[in-house]
Coordinates of C-alpha atoms in Angstrom, one line a residue:
M1 CA 175.6 87.3 110.5
I2 CA 173.3 89.4 108.8
D3 CA 173.4 88.8 105.1
Y4 CA 175.6 91.1 102.7
E5 CA 172.7 92.6 100.7
T6 CA 171.0 93.4 104.2
L7 CA 173.8 95.0 105.6
R8 CA 174.6 97.2 102.6
I9 CA 170.9 98.6 103.0
I10 CA 171.3 98.9 106.7
W11 CA 174.7 101.2 106.1
W12 CA 172.7 103.1 103.3
L13 CA 170.0 104.2 105.8
L14 CA 172.8 104.7 108.5
L15 CA 174.6 107.1 106.2
G16 CA 171.3 108.9 105.6
V17 CA 170.5 109.1 109.1
L18 CA 174.2 110.1 110.1
L19 CA 173.9 113.1 107.3
A20 CA 170.4 114.0 108.3
G21 CA 171.6 114.2 111.9
F22 CA 174.4 116.6 111.1
A23 CA 171.9 118.6 108.9
I24 CA 169.4 118.8 111.7
M25 CA 172.0 119.5 114.6
D26 CA 174.6 121.6 113.0
G27 CA 171.9 123.1 110.5
F28 CA 170.3 125.5 113.0
D29 CA 173.9 126.6 114.1
L30 CA 174.3 127.3 110.3
G31 CA 171.1 129.2 110.1
I32 CA 171.9 131.3 113.0
A33 CA 175.3 132.2 111.9
A34 CA 173.9 133.2 108.5
L35 CA 171.1 135.4 110.1
V36 CA 173.2 136.9 112.8
R37 CA 173.0 140.5 111.1
V38 CA 169.2 140.0 110.1
L39 CA 167.6 138.8 113.3
A40 CA 169.7 140.9 115.6
R41 CA 170.1 144.5 115.3
D42 CA 172.8 145.6 117.7
D43 CA 175.7 144.4 119.6
T44 CA 174.0 143.0 122.6
E45 CA 171.2 141.4 120.5
R46 CA 173.9 139.7 118.3
R47 CA 175.5 138.4 121.4
A48 CA 172.3 136.9 122.7
L49 CA 171.9 135.3 119.5
L50 CA 174.9 133.6 119.3
E51 CA 174.8 132.6 122.8
T52 CA 171.8 130.4 121.9
I53 CA 174.3 128.3 119.9
E54 CA 177.8 128.7 121.3
P55 CA 177.4 126.2 124.2
T56 CA 176.3 123.4 121.6
W57 CA 178.0 123.7 118.2
E58 CA 180.8 121.8 118.8
G59 CA 178.8 118.8 119.9
N60 CA 176.6 119.3 117.0
Q61 CA 179.5 118.7 114.7
V62 CA 180.1 115.3 116.0
W63 CA 177.5 114.3 113.6
L64 CA 179.6 115.7 110.7
V65 CA 182.5 113.6 112.1
L66 CA 180.3 110.4 112.3
G67 CA 179.1 110.8 108.9
A68 CA 182.6 111.3 107.4
G69 CA 183.8 108.4 109.2
A70 CA 181.1 106.1 108.1
I71 CA 181.6 107.1 104.4
F72 CA 185.4 106.2 105.0
A73 CA 184.7 103.0 106.6
A74 CA 181.5 101.6 105.1
W75 CA 181.6 103.3 101.5
P76 CA 185.2 103.6 100.9
L77 CA 184.9 104.2 97.2
L78 CA 182.4 106.8 98.0
Y79 CA 184.8 108.3 100.2
A80 CA 187.6 108.3 97.6
V81 CA 185.7 109.8 94.8
A82 CA 183.7 112.3 96.4
F83 CA 186.8 113.6 98.6
S84 CA 189.1 113.8 95.5
G85 CA 186.4 115.3 92.9
F86 CA 184.7 117.7 95.5
Y87 CA 188.3 118.8 97.0
F88 CA 188.0 122.5 96.4
A89 CA 184.3 122.6 97.3
M90 CA 185.2 120.7 100.9
L91 CA 188.1 123.0 101.2
L92 CA 185.6 126.0 101.1
V93 CA 183.3 124.1 103.4
L94 CA 186.1 123.4 105.8
F95 CA 187.3 127.0 105.8
A96 CA 183.8 128.2 106.6
L97 CA 183.4 125.9 109.3
I98 CA 186.8 127.0 110.9
L99 CA 185.8 130.6 110.5
R100 CA 182.9 130.2 112.8
P101 CA 184.5 129.2 116.1
G102 CA 187.1 132.0 115.1
G103 CA 184.2 134.5 115.1
F104 CA 182.9 133.2 118.3
S105 CA 186.3 133.4 120.1
F106 CA 187.8 136.8 119.0
R107 CA 184.4 138.8 118.2
N108 CA 184.2 140.1 121.8
K109 CA 187.9 140.3 122.3
V110 CA 187.8 144.0 121.2
A111 CA 185.2 146.4 122.0
D112 CA 185.7 148.4 118.7
P113 CA 182.6 148.2 116.6
R114 CA 184.3 147.8 113.4
W115 CA 186.2 144.9 114.9
R116 CA 182.8 143.3 115.9
N117 CA 181.1 144.1 112.8
A118 CA 183.9 142.3 110.7
W119 CA 183.5 139.5 112.7
D120 CA 179.7 139.6 112.3
W121 CA 180.3 139.3 108.5
V122 CA 182.9 136.2 108.9
I123 CA 180.2 134.5 110.9
T124 CA 177.6 135.3 108.4
V125 CA 180.0 133.8 105.6
S126 CA 180.5 130.7 108.0
G127 CA 176.7 129.9 107.8
V128 CA 176.0 130.9 104.4
V129 CA 178.7 129.0 102.3
P130 CA 178.6 125.4 104.0
A131 CA 174.8 125.6 103.6
L132 CA 175.0 126.5 100.0
I133 CA 177.6 124.0 99.1
F134 CA 176.1 121.0 100.6
G135 CA 172.9 121.6 98.5
V136 CA 175.2 122.0 95.2
A137 CA 176.9 118.7 96.1
I138 CA 173.4 117.0 96.2
G139 CA 172.3 118.8 93.1
N140 CA 175.5 117.4 91.3
L141 CA 174.7 113.9 92.2
F142 CA 171.6 113.7 90.1
L143 CA 173.5 115.0 86.9
G144 CA 176.3 112.7 87.5
V145 CA 179.9 113.5 88.5
P146 CA 182.7 113.7 86.1
F147 CA 185.0 110.5 87.1
R148 CA 185.8 107.1 86.0
F149 CA 187.4 104.2 86.6
D150 CA 189.9 102.3 84.6
D151 CA 190.5 98.6 84.3
T152 CA 192.4 98.6 87.6
L153 CA 189.9 100.7 89.3
R154 CA 192.2 103.6 89.4
M155 CA 189.9 106.9 89.5
S156 CA 190.3 109.7 87.4
Y157 CA 188.3 113.0 87.6
E158 CA 187.7 115.6 85.0
G159 CA 186.5 119.1 86.2
G160 CA 186.7 121.9 88.9
L161 CA 184.9 123.8 91.3
I162 CA 183.1 126.1 88.8
D163 CA 181.9 122.8 86.8
L164 CA 179.9 122.0 89.9
L165 CA 178.2 125.4 89.9
G166 CA 175.6 124.7 87.2
P167 CA 171.9 125.9 87.1
F168 CA 170.2 122.7 88.8
P169 CA 172.8 122.4 91.4
L170 CA 172.7 126.1 92.4
L171 CA 168.8 125.8 92.7
V172 CA 169.1 122.6 95.0
G173 CA 171.8 124.8 96.8
G174 CA 169.3 127.6 97.4
V175 CA 166.9 125.1 98.7
S176 CA 169.7 124.0 101.1
L177 CA 170.2 127.5 102.1
I178 CA 166.5 128.5 102.8
M179 CA 165.9 125.0 104.5
L180 CA 168.7 126.1 107.0
L181 CA 167.8 129.5 107.3
L182 CA 164.2 128.2 108.2
H183 CA 165.9 125.9 110.8
G184 CA 167.6 128.5 112.4
C185 CA 164.8 130.8 112.7
A186 CA 162.7 128.0 114.3
W187 CA 165.5 127.8 116.8
A188 CA 165.9 131.5 117.2
A189 CA 162.1 131.6 118.1
L190 CA 162.5 128.9 120.5
K191 CA 165.7 130.1 122.3
S192 CA 165.6 134.0 122.2
E193 CA 163.1 136.6 123.8
A194 CA 162.0 139.5 122.5
P195 CA 162.7 141.3 120.3
I196 CA 164.8 138.7 118.5
G197 CA 162.2 136.0 118.8
P198 CA 159.3 137.7 117.2
R199 CA 161.6 138.9 114.4
A200 CA 162.1 135.3 113.9
E201 CA 158.8 134.1 113.8
R202 CA 158.0 137.0 111.1
L203 CA 160.9 135.8 109.1
L204 CA 159.7 132.2 109.1
G205 CA 156.5 133.5 107.4
W206 CA 158.9 134.5 104.3
L207 CA 161.4 131.7 104.2
S208 CA 158.4 128.9 104.5
P209 CA 156.9 129.8 101.2
A210 CA 160.2 130.7 99.4
L211 CA 161.5 127.2 100.7
I212 CA 158.4 125.5 99.1
V213 CA 158.5 127.3 95.6
L214 CA 162.2 126.4 95.3
Y215 CA 161.9 122.9 96.6
L216 CA 158.8 122.1 94.1
G217 CA 160.8 123.9 91.3
A218 CA 163.8 121.6 92.0
G219 CA 161.5 118.5 92.1
A220 CA 159.6 119.1 89.1
W221 CA 163.3 120.0 87.3
L222 CA 164.4 116.7 88.7
A223 CA 161.1 114.8 87.6
F224 CA 161.1 116.1 84.0
G225 CA 164.2 117.7 83.0
I226 CA 167.0 115.4 84.1
E227 CA 167.6 111.9 82.6
A228 CA 168.1 109.1 85.3
Y229 CA 170.4 106.4 85.7
A230 CA 169.5 102.8 86.1
I231 CA 171.2 99.4 86.3
D232 CA 170.8 97.4 83.4
G233 CA 169.5 94.0 84.5
V234 CA 169.6 92.6 87.9
A235 CA 172.0 94.0 90.4
A236 CA 174.6 91.6 92.2
A237 CA 173.3 92.9 95.7
A238 CA 175.7 90.3 97.6
A239 CA 178.7 90.2 95.3
P240 CA 182.2 91.8 96.3
S241 CA 182.4 95.6 95.5
N242 CA 183.2 96.2 92.0
P243 CA 181.7 99.1 90.3
L244 CA 182.6 98.0 86.7
A245 CA 180.8 94.6 87.0
K246 CA 177.4 96.2 86.0
Q247 CA 175.9 97.9 83.1
V248 CA 174.3 101.3 83.7
M249 CA 171.5 103.0 81.2
V250 CA 170.8 106.7 81.0
G251 CA 167.2 107.6 80.5
G252 CA 163.6 108.0 82.1
H253 CA 163.1 110.1 84.9
W254 CA 164.6 109.8 88.8
L255 CA 161.1 110.1 90.4
A256 CA 159.1 108.0 87.9
D257 CA 161.5 105.3 87.2
G258 CA 163.5 105.3 90.2
A259 CA 163.4 102.3 92.3
L260 CA 162.2 104.2 95.6
G261 CA 160.7 107.3 93.5
G262 CA 157.2 106.9 95.1
W263 CA 158.9 106.8 98.3
A264 CA 160.8 109.9 97.4
C265 CA 157.7 111.8 96.6
A266 CA 155.8 110.7 99.7
L267 CA 158.5 112.2 101.8
A268 CA 158.5 115.4 99.6
A269 CA 155.1 116.0 100.2
I270 CA 155.5 115.3 104.1
A271 CA 158.7 117.7 103.8
I272 CA 156.4 120.5 102.3
A273 CA 153.6 120.1 104.6
L274 CA 156.2 120.4 107.8
A275 CA 157.6 123.6 106.0
A276 CA 154.1 125.2 106.0
G277 CA 153.1 124.3 109.4
V278 CA 156.6 125.7 110.8
P279 CA 155.4 129.4 110.7
L280 CA 152.2 128.5 111.7
L281 CA 153.0 126.7 115.0
A282 CA 155.4 129.6 115.6
R283 CA 152.6 132.2 115.3
R284 CA 150.7 130.3 117.6
Q285 CA 153.6 130.4 120.0
H286 CA 154.1 126.6 120.0
H287 CA 157.8 127.1 119.5
R288 CA 159.2 123.7 120.5
S289 CA 156.6 122.1 118.1
A290 CA 157.8 124.4 115.5
F291 CA 161.4 123.5 115.8
L292 CA 160.6 119.6 115.9
A293 CA 158.6 120.3 112.9
S294 CA 161.5 122.0 111.2
A295 CA 164.0 119.3 112.2
M296 CA 161.7 116.6 110.6
M297 CA 161.3 118.8 107.3
V298 CA 165.0 118.8 107.2
F299 CA 165.1 115.1 107.6
A300 CA 162.2 114.4 105.1
M301 CA 164.1 116.4 102.4
L302 CA 167.2 114.8 102.6
F303 CA 165.5 111.3 102.7
S304 CA 163.7 112.4 99.4
A305 CA 166.8 113.0 97.6
G306 CA 168.2 109.9 98.9
F307 CA 165.1 107.8 98.1
A308 CA 165.1 109.3 94.6
L309 CA 168.8 108.7 93.9
F310 CA 168.6 105.0 95.2
P311 CA 170.2 102.5 94.5
F312 CA 173.0 105.2 93.2
L313 CA 175.4 106.8 95.6
L314 CA 177.4 108.7 93.1
P315 CA 176.6 108.3 89.5
S316 CA 179.3 109.0 87.0
S317 CA 178.6 111.5 83.9
L318 CA 181.7 110.4 81.9
D319 CA 181.4 106.7 82.2
P320 CA 177.9 105.6 83.7
R321 CA 179.4 102.1 84.0
S322 CA 181.7 103.7 86.7
S323 CA 178.8 104.8 88.6
L324 CA 178.9 104.0 92.6
T325 CA 175.6 102.1 94.1
V326 CA 174.6 100.6 97.3
W327 CA 175.6 97.4 95.9
D328 CA 179.3 97.8 94.6
A329 CA 180.9 100.7 96.6
S330 CA 180.7 99.1 100.3
S331 CA 183.3 97.7 102.3
S332 CA 183.2 93.9 103.3
Q333 CA 180.7 92.3 104.7
H334 CA 182.8 91.5 107.9
T335 CA 183.6 95.2 108.2
L336 CA 180.1 96.2 107.8
G337 CA 178.9 93.9 110.4
L338 CA 181.8 94.7 112.9
M339 CA 180.9 98.6 112.6
L340 CA 177.0 97.9 113.0
I341 CA 178.1 96.5 116.4
A342 CA 179.9 99.5 117.2
V343 CA 177.1 101.8 116.1
T344 CA 174.7 99.7 118.4
V345 CA 176.7 100.4 121.0
F346 CA 177.7 103.9 120.8
M347 CA 174.6 105.4 119.1
P348 CA 172.4 105.2 122.0
L349 CA 175.4 107.0 124.2
I350 CA 175.6 109.8 121.8
L351 CA 171.9 110.3 121.7
A352 CA 171.4 110.1 125.4
Y353 CA 174.3 112.5 125.9
T354 CA 172.9 115.0 123.5
T355 CA 169.6 114.9 125.1
W356 CA 171.3 115.4 128.4
V357 CA 173.1 118.3 127.4
Y358 CA 169.9 120.1 125.5
R359 CA 167.9 119.6 128.8
V360 CA 170.3 121.1 131.1
L361 CA 170.7 124.3 128.6
R362 CA 166.9 124.6 128.1
G363 CA 165.4 127.9 128.6
R364 CA 165.7 131.1 126.5
V365 CA 168.4 133.7 126.3
S366 CA 167.8 136.9 127.6
L367 CA 169.0 140.5 126.7
K368 CA 169.1 141.0 130.4
H369 CA 171.5 138.1 131.0
I370 CA 173.8 138.9 128.1
R371 CA 174.2 142.6 129.6
E372 CA 175.1 141.5 133.2
S373 CA 177.3 138.3 131.8
H374 CA 178.9 140.6 129.5
S375 CA 179.4 143.9 131.5
L376 CA 183.3 143.4 131.4
Y377 CA 183.3 143.7 127.4

């Protein structure tokens, strides 16, 4: 059997892959929803733009279910603290994700322009809110979250939703929002015909530099303006999970002093290069390459944050010793091993099915198709 320390690292990487998979696969859905009133100017165009994501958005959210399930089963302490502390933030995300299918289902039920306009705003909100809140959550990880464990490992949390909305988390939220808007634009350029596709190409030219500036600003703030957490001494990488069995120091810098800070900087440089390349590829009509570059950019940005944070999963601002790390927040070795077998079996099936679906649905959505297929509305 794989040793405990290695299993923990594997599941840390798998958690990153699952969350990045959600950001990539459902991220362009959120981007399209947020931009439905920007890229499309009339009712027919909005139908066409929404048609690019309606057949697949439910399947894309499988990655969110997988990510949440992995946290629950592989990192139970992380699940307990995060889902309790971020309760109201998660409620906002949940309501927004529920609004989106409601908008898809009810928008075309009534021909009244006011009805459809109202649902267009609902769809826009359903894209903006999750993209922003996800980034705010990541920003708060680097500042530390106000929770602590007592000697019996009972968790207490101090703070509320407003406390999460500090300057740095909001900046990271802006990075997340612009990143997914860019990803959505890359999808729109790939799947839409004129005039929506050319509009998406032009918007990419504005979103790309905005994302790079915000991302560099967040990186500079993280590198020089936020104190890092570090384990004092040698981590007990193969010991049973107990967050209170370590000492944590606060000081230094996340990128310069972190265990994988150099790798985080390398990934950040790759992400910036990809962000700059997306509009160039789209302008040259290499739309598939532009979308793939956008997907890799999302992956690199998320992993740069994960690598900068390593080995911490959820630092504590109230009691640094209570911080959750890769070494003290996981399930047992036996559980991680059984789950790894399940992932080895089912992950290829999910990837194969997803690939088949997108191959079947390849091609662009035309305004002519929308007019003909929705002629009854």
